[in-house]
């Protein structure tokens, strides 16, 4: 309801996209969706816990969450990979991609589009996307998912290799994150250990010249991970995509030009 004495209702600020939101990823549709959701907000807040209400308000105010709904991505993290790939062109038609920690499947959706693994463009080479997660992942045209599997379990790798053509990958993606315990250093260490597992896995599947994009939480072991990556990749850089929340310790290493031969 409008409060008395106020001037005419101002248009909500989301009606004019900020400069960073312009471009193909942000359409009129997503602004429309946002306006509908905000109108519904008071009803949707009812019956939620305070933390649930905070989460909903953050989602409603988040341009990337709105854009992911408008573009039918399974979650907002799609925009992190889209940004990285727009800058560094890691995903190309015909490539084989291994997506670690794939659920709910937004990165796999991006990978399917970029490597043409659904064969959407018959004139381009058709790639492969294989995802793995501890959780179930809903089926996605153009991707194979190995669900309820732990990447740190040695048996998982051979199952993944069976799904990859010639048991090889050109790109390993990892947006994996363990369940946060609330103890920052412990969580950081756990995620770094998972990333180190990926380097071992690369020895078995990643083709020379290949790339690895992995998420980590910043902390005292980040330099160790970077050193381990630099020992086997020609180029390693640290990235913080715009869709990664500023308050999050989340960062990504993009390691390119894998130098080792597969064992
Ligand atoms: C942030 S989500 C990934 C989101 C995904 N990139 C997307 O765009 O939909 C992190 C995922 O990592 C998975 N994960 C955590 N530890 C894992 C492990 N040891 N093996 C496989 N998946 C794991 C979690 O189950 C969770 O689904």
GROMACS .gro file of N, CA and C in nm, residues 88-219:
model
  396
   88UNK      N    1   3.763  -1.617  -2.179
   88UNK     CA    2   3.880  -1.702  -2.206
   88UNK      C    3   3.856  -1.815  -2.307
   89UNK      N    4   3.732  -1.831  -2.352
   89UNK     CA    5   3.701  -1.928  -2.458
   89UNK      C    6   3.756  -2.068  -2.428
   90UNK      N    7   3.716  -2.116  -2.311
   90UNK     CA    8   3.762  -2.248  -2.269
   90UNK      C    9   3.678  -2.358  -2.337
   91UNK      N   10   3.549  -2.327  -2.358
   91UNK     CA   11   3.456  -2.427  -2.413
   91UNK      C   12   3.433  -2.401  -2.561
   92UNK      N   13   3.466  -2.500  -2.642
   92UNK     CA   14   3.447  -2.484  -2.788
   92UNK      C   15   3.372  -2.605  -2.841
   93UNK      N   16   3.300  -2.587  -2.952
   93UNK     CA   17   3.226  -2.701  -3.009
   93UNK      C   18   3.319  -2.821  -3.030
   94UNK      N   19   3.271  -2.937  -2.990
   94UNK     CA   20   3.347  -3.060  -3.011
   94UNK      C   21   3.427  -3.105  -2.890
   95UNK      N   22   3.444  -3.018  -2.790
   95UNK     CA   23   3.529  -3.056  -2.676
   95UNK      C   24   3.455  -3.149  -2.579
   96UNK      N   25   3.536  -3.222  -2.502
   96UNK     CA   26   3.482  -3.313  -2.398
   96UNK      C   27   3.501  -3.248  -2.262
   97UNK      N   28   3.391  -3.235  -2.192
   97UNK     CA   29   3.393  -3.162  -2.065
   97UNK      C   30   3.352  -3.253  -1.950
   98UNK      N   31   3.428  -3.245  -1.843
   98UNK     CA   32   3.393  -3.316  -1.720
   98UNK      C   33   3.354  -3.211  -1.616
   99UNK      N   34   3.228  -3.214  -1.571
   99UNK     CA   35   3.176  -3.113  -1.478
   99UNK      C   36   3.164  -3.176  -1.339
  100UNK      N   37   3.254  -3.137  -1.249
  100UNK     CA   38   3.256  -3.197  -1.115
  100UNK      C   39   3.175  -3.113  -1.017
  101UNK      N   40   3.086  -3.178  -0.945
  101UNK     CA   41   2.994  -3.104  -0.857
  101UNK      C   42   2.889  -3.037  -0.943
  102UNK      N   43   2.824  -3.118  -1.027
  102UNK     CA   44   2.740  -3.063  -1.134
  102UNK      C   45   2.601  -3.019  -1.090
  103UNK      N   46   2.551  -3.071  -0.977
  103UNK     CA   47   2.412  -3.042  -0.938
  103UNK      C   48   2.393  -2.895  -0.898
  104UNK      N   49   2.283  -2.832  -0.933
  104UNK     CA   50   2.167  -2.888  -1.004
  104UNK      C   51   2.184  -2.895  -1.156
  105UNK      N   52   2.294  -2.841  -1.210
  105UNK     CA   53   2.318  -2.863  -1.354
  105UNK      C   54   2.333  -2.738  -1.438
  106UNK      N   55   2.347  -2.621  -1.374
  106UNK     CA   56   2.355  -2.497  -1.454
  106UNK      C   57   2.484  -2.489  -1.535
  107UNK      N   58   2.597  -2.528  -1.474
  107UNK     CA   59   2.723  -2.524  -1.551
  107UNK      C   60   2.715  -2.624  -1.666
  108UNK      N   61   2.653  -2.739  -1.641
  108UNK     CA   62   2.640  -2.837  -1.749
  108UNK      C   63   2.554  -2.780  -1.862
  109UNK      N   64   2.449  -2.703  -1.826
  109UNK     CA   65   2.365  -2.641  -1.930
  109UNK      C   66   2.451  -2.550  -2.019
  110UNK      N   67   2.536  -2.471  -1.954
  110UNK     CA   68   2.624  -2.379  -2.030
  110UNK      C   69   2.720  -2.461  -2.117
  111UNK      N   70   2.779  -2.565  -2.056
  111UNK     CA   71   2.875  -2.647  -2.129
  111UNK      C   72   2.810  -2.714  -2.250
  112UNK      N   73   2.686  -2.765  -2.231
  112UNK     CA   74   2.614  -2.830  -2.343
  112UNK      C   75   2.598  -2.731  -2.459
  113UNK      N   76   2.560  -2.608  -2.425
  113UNK     CA   77   2.542  -2.507  -2.531
  113UNK      C   78   2.675  -2.478  -2.602
  114UNK      N   79   2.780  -2.463  -2.522
  114UNK     CA   80   2.906  -2.415  -2.580
  114UNK      C   81   2.985  -2.523  -2.655
  115UNK      N   82   2.971  -2.649  -2.612
  115UNK     CA   83   3.046  -2.753  -2.684
  115UNK      C   84   2.958  -2.826  -2.785
  116UNK      N   85   2.832  -2.783  -2.793
  116UNK     CA   86   2.738  -2.839  -2.889
  116UNK      C   87   2.715  -2.988  -2.865
  117UNK      N   88   2.705  -3.027  -2.739
  117UNK     CA   89   2.692  -3.171  -2.711
  117UNK      C   90   2.550  -3.223  -2.734
  118UNK      N   91   2.452  -3.132  -2.750
  118UNK     CA   92   2.318  -3.178  -2.784
  118UNK      C   93   2.302  -3.180  -2.937
  119UNK      N   94   2.407  -3.141  -3.008
  119UNK     CA   95   2.402  -3.140  -3.155
  119UNK      C   96   2.306  -3.035  -3.209
  120UNK      N   97   2.286  -2.928  -3.134
  120UNK     CA   98   2.191  -2.823  -3.174
  120UNK      C   99   2.232  -2.761  -3.307
  121UNK      N  100   2.361  -2.744  -3.326
  121UNK     CA  101   2.410  -2.693  -3.456
  121UNK      C  102   2.479  -2.807  -3.531
  122UNK      N  103   2.407  -2.865  -3.629
  122UNK     CA  104   2.464  -2.983  -3.698
  122UNK      C  105   2.589  -2.951  -3.779
  123UNK      N  106   2.615  -2.822  -3.802
  123UNK     CA  107   2.734  -2.787  -3.880
  123UNK      C  108   2.861  -2.781  -3.795
  124UNK      N  109   2.843  -2.786  -3.664
  124UNK     CA  110   2.961  -2.777  -3.576
  124UNK      C  111   2.990  -2.914  -3.516
  125UNK      N  112   3.118  -2.937  -3.478
  125UNK     CA  113   3.148  -3.066  -3.414
  125UNK      C  114   3.069  -3.081  -3.284
  126UNK      N  115   3.033  -3.205  -3.257
  126UNK     CA  116   2.951  -3.232  -3.138
  126UNK      C  117   3.039  -3.273  -3.021
  127UNK      N  118   3.030  -3.202  -2.913
  127UNK     CA  119   3.111  -3.233  -2.795
  127UNK      C  120   3.043  -3.328  -2.700
  128UNK      N  121   3.101  -3.340  -2.581
  128UNK     CA  122   3.049  -3.430  -2.477
  128UNK      C  123   3.051  -3.358  -2.343
  129UNK      N  124   2.946  -3.376  -2.266
  129UNK     CA  125   2.946  -3.323  -2.130
  129UNK      C  126   2.910  -3.436  -2.034
  130UNK      N  127   3.001  -3.459  -1.939
  130UNK     CA  128   2.976  -3.560  -1.836
  130UNK      C  129   2.984  -3.489  -1.701
  131UNK      N  130   2.880  -3.506  -1.621
  131UNK     CA  131   2.877  -3.441  -1.489
  131UNK      C  132   2.875  -3.545  -1.379
  132UNK      N  133   2.927  -3.506  -1.264
  132UNK     CA  134   2.926  -3.597  -1.148
  132UNK      C  135   2.890  -3.516  -1.025
  133UNK      N  136   2.813  -3.578  -0.935
  133UNK     CA  137   2.779  -3.510  -0.810
  133UNK      C  138   2.739  -3.613  -0.704
  134UNK      N  139   2.751  -3.570  -0.580
  134UNK     CA  140   2.702  -3.651  -0.468
  134UNK      C  141   2.551  -3.661  -0.474
  135UNK      N  142   2.490  -3.557  -0.532
  135UNK     CA  143   2.344  -3.547  -0.537
  135UNK      C  144   2.291  -3.595  -0.671
  136UNK      N  145   2.160  -3.608  -0.676
  136UNK     CA  146   2.094  -3.638  -0.802
  136UNK      C  147   2.093  -3.514  -0.891
  137UNK      N  148   2.106  -3.534  -1.021
  137UNK     CA  149   2.096  -3.422  -1.115
  137UNK      C  150   1.986  -3.458  -1.214
  138UNK      N  151   1.893  -3.367  -1.234
  138UNK     CA  152   1.784  -3.395  -1.330
  138UNK      C  153   1.841  -3.410  -1.470
  139UNK      N  154   1.785  -3.501  -1.551
  139UNK     CA  155   1.839  -3.524  -1.685
  139UNK      C  156   1.846  -3.395  -1.767
  140UNK      N  157   1.945  -3.390  -1.854
  140UNK     CA  158   1.966  -3.272  -1.939
  140UNK      C  159   2.008  -3.322  -2.077
  141UNK      N  160   1.937  -3.277  -2.179
  141UNK     CA  161   1.971  -3.319  -2.315
  141UNK      C  162   2.114  -3.276  -2.346
  142UNK      N  163   2.197  -3.371  -2.388
  142UNK     CA  164   2.334  -3.337  -2.424
  142UNK      C  165   2.435  -3.364  -2.313
  143UNK      N  166   2.387  -3.406  -2.197
  143UNK     CA  167   2.480  -3.436  -2.086
  143UNK      C  168   2.451  -3.573  -2.027
  144UNK      N  169   2.557  -3.637  -1.975
  144UNK     CA  170   2.542  -3.763  -1.899
  144UNK      C  171   2.581  -3.731  -1.756
  145UNK      N  172   2.500  -3.776  -1.662
  145UNK     CA  173   2.533  -3.748  -1.523
  145UNK      C  174   2.559  -3.877  -1.446
  146UNK      N  175   2.666  -3.873  -1.369
  146UNK     CA  176   2.695  -3.981  -1.276
  146UNK      C  177   2.655  -3.927  -1.138
  147UNK      N  178   2.535  -3.968  -1.095
  147UNK     CA  179   2.480  -3.911  -0.971
  147UNK      C  180   2.520  -3.996  -0.850
  148UNK      N  181   2.511  -3.935  -0.733
  148UNK     CA  182   2.539  -4.004  -0.607
  148UNK      C  183   2.679  -4.065  -0.606
  149UNK      N  184   2.773  -3.994  -0.664
  149UNK     CA  185   2.913  -4.039  -0.664
  149UNK      C  186   3.002  -3.930  -0.608
  150UNK      N  187   3.099  -3.975  -0.532
  150UNK     CA  188   3.194  -3.884  -0.469
  150UNK      C  189   3.320  -3.877  -0.556
  151UNK      N  190   3.358  -3.756  -0.593
  151UNK     CA  191   3.473  -3.740  -0.682
  151UNK      C  192   3.603  -3.784  -0.613
  152UNK      N  193   3.603  -3.780  -0.481
  152UNK     CA  194   3.726  -3.818  -0.410
  152UNK      C  195   3.739  -3.971  -0.393
  153UNK      N  196   3.636  -4.042  -0.436
  153UNK     CA  197   3.638  -4.187  -0.428
  153UNK      C  198   3.706  -4.241  -0.555
  154UNK      N  199   3.807  -4.327  -0.538
  154UNK     CA  200   3.887  -4.370  -0.655
  154UNK      C  201   3.801  -4.445  -0.758
  155UNK      N  202   3.694  -4.512  -0.713
  155UNK     CA  203   3.610  -4.587  -0.808
  155UNK      C  204   3.534  -4.493  -0.902
  156UNK      N  205   3.514  -4.368  -0.860
  156UNK     CA  206   3.435  -4.275  -0.942
  156UNK      C  207   3.504  -4.245  -1.075
  157UNK      N  208   3.636  -4.233  -1.070
  157UNK     CA  209   3.709  -4.195  -1.191
  157UNK      C  210   3.687  -4.295  -1.305
  158UNK      N  211   3.695  -4.424  -1.273
  158UNK     CA  212   3.679  -4.521  -1.382
  158UNK      C  213   3.536  -4.517  -1.437
  159UNK      N  214   3.437  -4.489  -1.351
  159UNK     CA  215   3.299  -4.476  -1.401
  159UNK      C  216   3.288  -4.356  -1.496
  160UNK      N  217   3.358  -4.248  -1.459
  160UNK     CA  218   3.354  -4.128  -1.543
  160UNK      C  219   3.423  -4.154  -1.677
  161UNK      N  220   3.533  -4.226  -1.670
  161UNK     CA  221   3.609  -4.253  -1.794
  161UNK      C  222   3.525  -4.335  -1.892
  162UNK      N  223   3.437  -4.420  -1.836
  162UNK     CA  224   3.351  -4.500  -1.925
  162UNK      C  225   3.253  -4.411  -2.001
  163UNK      N  226   3.223  -4.294  -1.944
  163UNK     CA  227   3.126  -4.204  -2.009
  163UNK      C  228   3.191  -4.105  -2.105
  164UNK      N  229   3.324  -4.092  -2.096
  164UNK     CA  230   3.395  -3.996  -2.182
  164UNK      C  231   3.449  -4.068  -2.306
  165UNK      N  232   3.434  -4.011  -2.426
  165UNK     CA  233   3.491  -4.075  -2.544
  165UNK      C  234   3.643  -4.091  -2.526
  166UNK      N  235   3.692  -4.209  -2.552
  166UNK     CA  236   3.834  -4.245  -2.532
  166UNK      C  237   3.880  -4.221  -2.388
  167UNK      N  238   3.789  -4.209  -2.298
  167UNK     CA  239   3.820  -4.188  -2.155
  167UNK      C  240   3.899  -4.060  -2.130
  168UNK      N  241   3.884  -3.964  -2.218
  168UNK     CA  242   3.964  -3.841  -2.210
  168UNK      C  243   3.874  -3.718  -2.203
  169UNK      N  244   3.927  -3.611  -2.143
  169UNK     CA  245   3.855  -3.483  -2.139
  169UNK      C  246   3.949  -3.371  -2.185
  170UNK      N  247   3.889  -3.268  -2.244
  170UNK     CA  248   3.966  -3.148  -2.281
  170UNK      C  249   3.956  -3.043  -2.172
  171UNK      N  250   3.847  -3.049  -2.096
  171UNK     CA  251   3.822  -2.947  -1.993
  171UNK      C  252   3.766  -3.016  -1.868
  172UNK      N  253   3.822  -2.979  -1.754
  172UNK     CA  254   3.762  -3.021  -1.626
  172UNK      C  255   3.710  -2.895  -1.558
  173UNK      N  256   3.581  -2.899  -1.523
  173UNK     CA  257   3.520  -2.787  -1.450
  173UNK      C  258   3.491  -2.836  -1.310
  174UNK      N  259   3.511  -2.750  -1.213
  174UNK     CA  260   3.469  -2.787  -1.078
  174UNK      C  261   3.417  -2.665  -1.003
  175UNK      N  262   3.288  -2.673  -0.973
  175UNK     CA  263   3.224  -2.572  -0.889
  175UNK      C  264   3.189  -2.639  -0.756
  176UNK      N  265   3.259  -2.749  -0.728
  176UNK     CA  266   3.229  -2.829  -0.608
  176UNK      C  267   3.247  -2.747  -0.482
  177UNK      N  268   3.164  -2.776  -0.387
  177UNK     CA  269   3.178  -2.714  -0.256
  177UNK      C  270   3.127  -2.814  -0.153
  178UNK      N  271   3.206  -2.837  -0.048
  178UNK     CA  272   3.156  -2.927   0.057
  178UNK      C  273   3.049  -2.854   0.139
  179UNK      N  274   2.969  -2.926   0.213
  179UNK     CA  275   2.873  -2.861   0.303
  179UNK      C  276   2.953  -2.778   0.404
  180UNK      N  277   2.919  -2.650   0.413
  180UNK     CA  278   2.997  -2.563   0.502
  180UNK      C  279   2.969  -2.599   0.647
  181UNK      N  280   3.078  -2.614   0.724
  181UNK     CA  281   3.063  -2.648   0.867
  181UNK      C  282   3.045  -2.522   0.950
  182UNK      N  283   3.083  -2.408   0.892
  182UNK     CA  284   3.079  -2.283   0.970
  182UNK      C  285   3.219  -2.249   1.020
  183UNK      N  286   3.310  -2.348   1.019
  183UNK     CA  287   3.450  -2.321   1.057
  183UNK      C  288   3.526  -2.292   0.928
  184UNK      N  289   3.556  -2.163   0.911
  184UNK     CA  290   3.609  -2.114   0.783
  184UNK      C  291   3.734  -2.189   0.737
  185UNK      N  292   3.829  -2.204   0.829
  185UNK     CA  293   3.957  -2.264   0.790
  185UNK      C  294   3.941  -2.411   0.754
  186UNK      N  295   3.852  -2.476   0.831
  186UNK     CA  296   3.831  -2.619   0.806
  186UNK      C  297   3.765  -2.638   0.668
  187UNK      N  298   3.665  -2.554   0.639
  187UNK     CA  299   3.595  -2.563   0.510
  187UNK      C  300   3.692  -2.533   0.395
  188UNK      N  301   3.775  -2.431   0.418
  188UNK     CA  302   3.875  -2.393   0.317
  188UNK      C  303   3.966  -2.512   0.286
  189UNK      N  304   4.015  -2.574   0.393
  189UNK     CA  305   4.109  -2.685   0.377
  189UNK      C  306   4.043  -2.802   0.302
  190UNK      N  307   3.917  -2.826   0.337
  190UNK     CA  308   3.844  -2.937   0.275
  190UNK      C  309   3.828  -2.914   0.125
  191UNK      N  310   3.792  -2.791   0.089
  191UNK     CA  311   3.773  -2.762  -0.055
  191UNK      C  312   3.906  -2.766  -0.130
  192UNK      N  313   4.013  -2.718  -0.066
  192UNK     CA  314   4.145  -2.725  -0.132
  192UNK      C  315   4.182  -2.872  -0.155
  193UNK      N  316   4.155  -2.956  -0.057
  193UNK     CA  317   4.187  -3.099  -0.073
  193UNK      C  318   4.109  -3.157  -0.192
  194UNK      N  319   3.984  -3.114  -0.205
  194UNK     CA  320   3.904  -3.163  -0.319
  194UNK      C  321   3.965  -3.115  -0.451
  195UNK      N  322   4.013  -2.991  -0.453
  195UNK     CA  323   4.075  -2.939  -0.575
  195UNK      C  324   4.204  -3.014  -0.607
  196UNK      N  325   4.279  -3.051  -0.502
  196UNK     CA  326   4.403  -3.127  -0.526
  196UNK      C  327   4.371  -3.265  -0.587
  197UNK      N  328   4.257  -3.320  -0.546
  197UNK     CA  329   4.213  -3.447  -0.605
  197UNK      C  330   4.193  -3.430  -0.756
  198UNK      N  331   4.145  -3.311  -0.794
  198UNK     CA  332   4.122  -3.287  -0.938
  198UNK      C  333   4.253  -3.288  -1.016
  199UNK      N  334   4.360  -3.238  -0.951
  199UNK     CA  335   4.490  -3.238  -1.020
  199UNK      C  336   4.537  -3.382  -1.041
  200UNK      N  337   4.515  -3.466  -0.940
  200UNK     CA  338   4.550  -3.609  -0.957
  200UNK      C  339   4.464  -3.671  -1.067
  201UNK      N  340   4.338  -3.633  -1.068
  201UNK     CA  341   4.247  -3.688  -1.168
  201UNK      C  342   4.287  -3.645  -1.310
  202UNK      N  343   4.336  -3.521  -1.319
  202UNK     CA  344   4.379  -3.470  -1.450
  202UNK      C  345   4.484  -3.562  -1.512
  203UNK      N  346   4.570  -3.616  -1.427
  203UNK     CA  347   4.677  -3.706  -1.478
  203UNK      C  348   4.620  -3.825  -1.551
  204UNK      N  349   4.497  -3.862  -1.515
  204UNK     CA  350   4.435  -3.981  -1.575
  204UNK      C  351   4.347  -3.948  -1.695
  205UNK      N  352   4.293  -3.826  -1.701
  205UNK     CA  353   4.194  -3.799  -1.806
  205UNK      C  354   4.221  -3.676  -1.894
  206UNK      N  355   4.296  -3.579  -1.842
  206UNK     CA  356   4.303  -3.451  -1.915
  206UNK      C  357   4.408  -3.456  -2.027
  207UNK      N  358   4.365  -3.417  -2.145
  207UNK     CA  359   4.456  -3.420  -2.260
  207UNK      C  360   4.556  -3.305  -2.251
  208UNK      N  361   4.678  -3.324  -2.304
  208UNK     CA  362   4.774  -3.213  -2.305
  208UNK      C  363   4.712  -3.093  -2.375
  209UNK      N  364   4.733  -2.975  -2.320
  209UNK     CA  365   4.672  -2.853  -2.374
  209UNK      C  366   4.538  -2.822  -2.309
  210UNK      N  367   4.488  -2.915  -2.227
  210UNK     CA  368   4.355  -2.900  -2.166
  210UNK      C  369   4.350  -2.795  -2.055
  211UNK      N  370   4.227  -2.772  -2.007
  211UNK     CA  371   4.204  -2.667  -1.906
  211UNK      C  372   4.132  -2.723  -1.784
  212UNK      N  373   4.157  -2.656  -1.672
  212UNK     CA  374   4.087  -2.689  -1.547
  212UNK      C  375   4.040  -2.560  -1.483
  213UNK      N  376   3.910  -2.553  -1.458
  213UNK     CA  377   3.854  -2.437  -1.387
  213UNK      C  378   3.801  -2.488  -1.255
  214UNK      N  379   3.855  -2.439  -1.144
  214UNK     CA  380   3.807  -2.491  -1.015
  214UNK      C  381   3.783  -2.380  -0.914
  215UNK      N  382   3.675  -2.402  -0.840
  215UNK     CA  383   3.640  -2.308  -0.733
  215UNK      C  384   3.717  -2.342  -0.606
  216UNK      N  385   3.759  -2.241  -0.534
  216UNK     CA  386   3.813  -2.264  -0.400
  216UNK      C  387   3.769  -2.150  -0.310
  217UNK      N  388   3.776  -2.174  -0.181
  217UNK     CA  389   3.750  -2.066  -0.085
  217UNK      C  390   3.885  -2.014  -0.041
  218UNK      N  391   3.901  -1.884  -0.048
  218UNK     CA  392   4.031  -1.825  -0.022
  218UNK      C  393   4.078  -1.857   0.121
  219UNK      N  394   4.208  -1.869   0.136
  219UNK     CA  395   4.262  -1.900   0.269
  219UNK      C  396   4.408  -1.939   0.260
   0.00000   0.00000   0.00000
